[in-house]
C-alpha positions as YAML, in Angstrom:
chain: A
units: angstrom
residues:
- id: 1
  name: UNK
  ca: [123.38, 89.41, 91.86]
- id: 2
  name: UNK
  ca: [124.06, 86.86, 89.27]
- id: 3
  name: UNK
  ca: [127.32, 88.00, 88.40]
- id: 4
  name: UNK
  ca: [128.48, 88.42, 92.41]
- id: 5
  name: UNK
  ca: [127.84, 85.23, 92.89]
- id: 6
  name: UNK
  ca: [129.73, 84.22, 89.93]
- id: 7
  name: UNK
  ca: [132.67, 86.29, 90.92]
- id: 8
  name: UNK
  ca: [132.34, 84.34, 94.53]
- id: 9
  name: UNK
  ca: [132.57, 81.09, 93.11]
- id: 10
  name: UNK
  ca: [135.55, 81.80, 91.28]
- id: 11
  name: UNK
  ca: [137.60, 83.30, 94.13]
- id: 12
  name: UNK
  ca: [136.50, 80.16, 96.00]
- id: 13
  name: UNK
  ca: [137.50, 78.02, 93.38]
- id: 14
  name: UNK
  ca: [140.82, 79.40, 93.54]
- id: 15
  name: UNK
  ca: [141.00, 78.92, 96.96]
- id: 16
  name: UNK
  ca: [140.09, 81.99, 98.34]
- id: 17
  name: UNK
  ca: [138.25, 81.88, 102.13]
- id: 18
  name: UNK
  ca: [135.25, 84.00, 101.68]
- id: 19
  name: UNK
  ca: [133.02, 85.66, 104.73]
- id: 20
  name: UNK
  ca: [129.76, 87.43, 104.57]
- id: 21
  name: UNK
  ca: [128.45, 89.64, 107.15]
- id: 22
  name: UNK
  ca: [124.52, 89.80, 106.60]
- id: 23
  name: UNK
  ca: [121.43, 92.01, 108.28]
- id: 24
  name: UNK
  ca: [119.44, 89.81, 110.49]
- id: 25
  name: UNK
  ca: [116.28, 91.40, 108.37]
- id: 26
  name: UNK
  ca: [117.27, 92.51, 105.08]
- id: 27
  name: UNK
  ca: [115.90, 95.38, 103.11]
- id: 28
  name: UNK
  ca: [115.38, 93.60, 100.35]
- id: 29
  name: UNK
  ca: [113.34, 90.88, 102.42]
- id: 30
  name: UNK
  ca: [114.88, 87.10, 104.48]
- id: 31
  name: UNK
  ca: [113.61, 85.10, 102.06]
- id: 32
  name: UNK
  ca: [115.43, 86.88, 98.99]
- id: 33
  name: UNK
  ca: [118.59, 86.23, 100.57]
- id: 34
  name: UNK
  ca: [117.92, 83.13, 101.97]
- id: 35
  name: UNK
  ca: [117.18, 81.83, 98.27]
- id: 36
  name: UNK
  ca: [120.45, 84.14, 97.48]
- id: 37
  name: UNK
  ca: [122.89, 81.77, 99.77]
- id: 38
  name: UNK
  ca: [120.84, 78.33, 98.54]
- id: 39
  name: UNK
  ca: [122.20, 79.91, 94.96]
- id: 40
  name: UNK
  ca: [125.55, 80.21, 96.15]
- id: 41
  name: UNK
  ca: [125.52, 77.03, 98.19]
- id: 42
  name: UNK
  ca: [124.54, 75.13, 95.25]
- id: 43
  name: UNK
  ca: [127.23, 76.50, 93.59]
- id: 44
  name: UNK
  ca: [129.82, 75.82, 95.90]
- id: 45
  name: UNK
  ca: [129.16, 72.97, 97.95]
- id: 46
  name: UNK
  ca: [132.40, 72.23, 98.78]
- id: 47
  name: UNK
  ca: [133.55, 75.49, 100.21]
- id: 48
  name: UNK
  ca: [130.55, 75.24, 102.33]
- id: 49
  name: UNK
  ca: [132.30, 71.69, 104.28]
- id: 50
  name: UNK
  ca: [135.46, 72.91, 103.98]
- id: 51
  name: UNK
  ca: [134.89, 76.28, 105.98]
- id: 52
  name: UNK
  ca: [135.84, 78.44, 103.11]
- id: 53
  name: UNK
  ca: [132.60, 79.86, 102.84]
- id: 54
  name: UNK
  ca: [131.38, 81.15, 105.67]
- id: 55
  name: UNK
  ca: [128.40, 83.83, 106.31]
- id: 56
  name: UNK
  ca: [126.94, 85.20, 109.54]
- id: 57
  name: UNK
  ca: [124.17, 88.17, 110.34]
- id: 58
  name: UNK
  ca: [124.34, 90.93, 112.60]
- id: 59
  name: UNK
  ca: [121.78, 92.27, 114.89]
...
């Protein structure tokens, strides 16, 4: 997940627009990928104001 999120940051960096399309209830657990997007957030905060980053759920 590590290295995803990694990879993310990078293509951001570059100036890459990047969307996620997540399960309202993950398998793997809400919390996991709340704490998953925090991560990412963290690592990113820019994209986050700018609009490059952008993530939404599904139903």
């Amino acid at each position: 997940m590590e290295q995803l999120f990694t990879s993310l940051v990078d293509a951001l960096s570059r100036g890459v627009s990047v969307t996620l399309l997540l399960p309202n209830n993950p398998n793997v657990g809400r919390d996991f990928t709340d704490d998953g997007l925090k991560f990412l957030w963290e690592l990113a905060p820019e994209a986050v104001t700018s609009g490059k980053l952008q993530v939404y759920t599904s139903e």
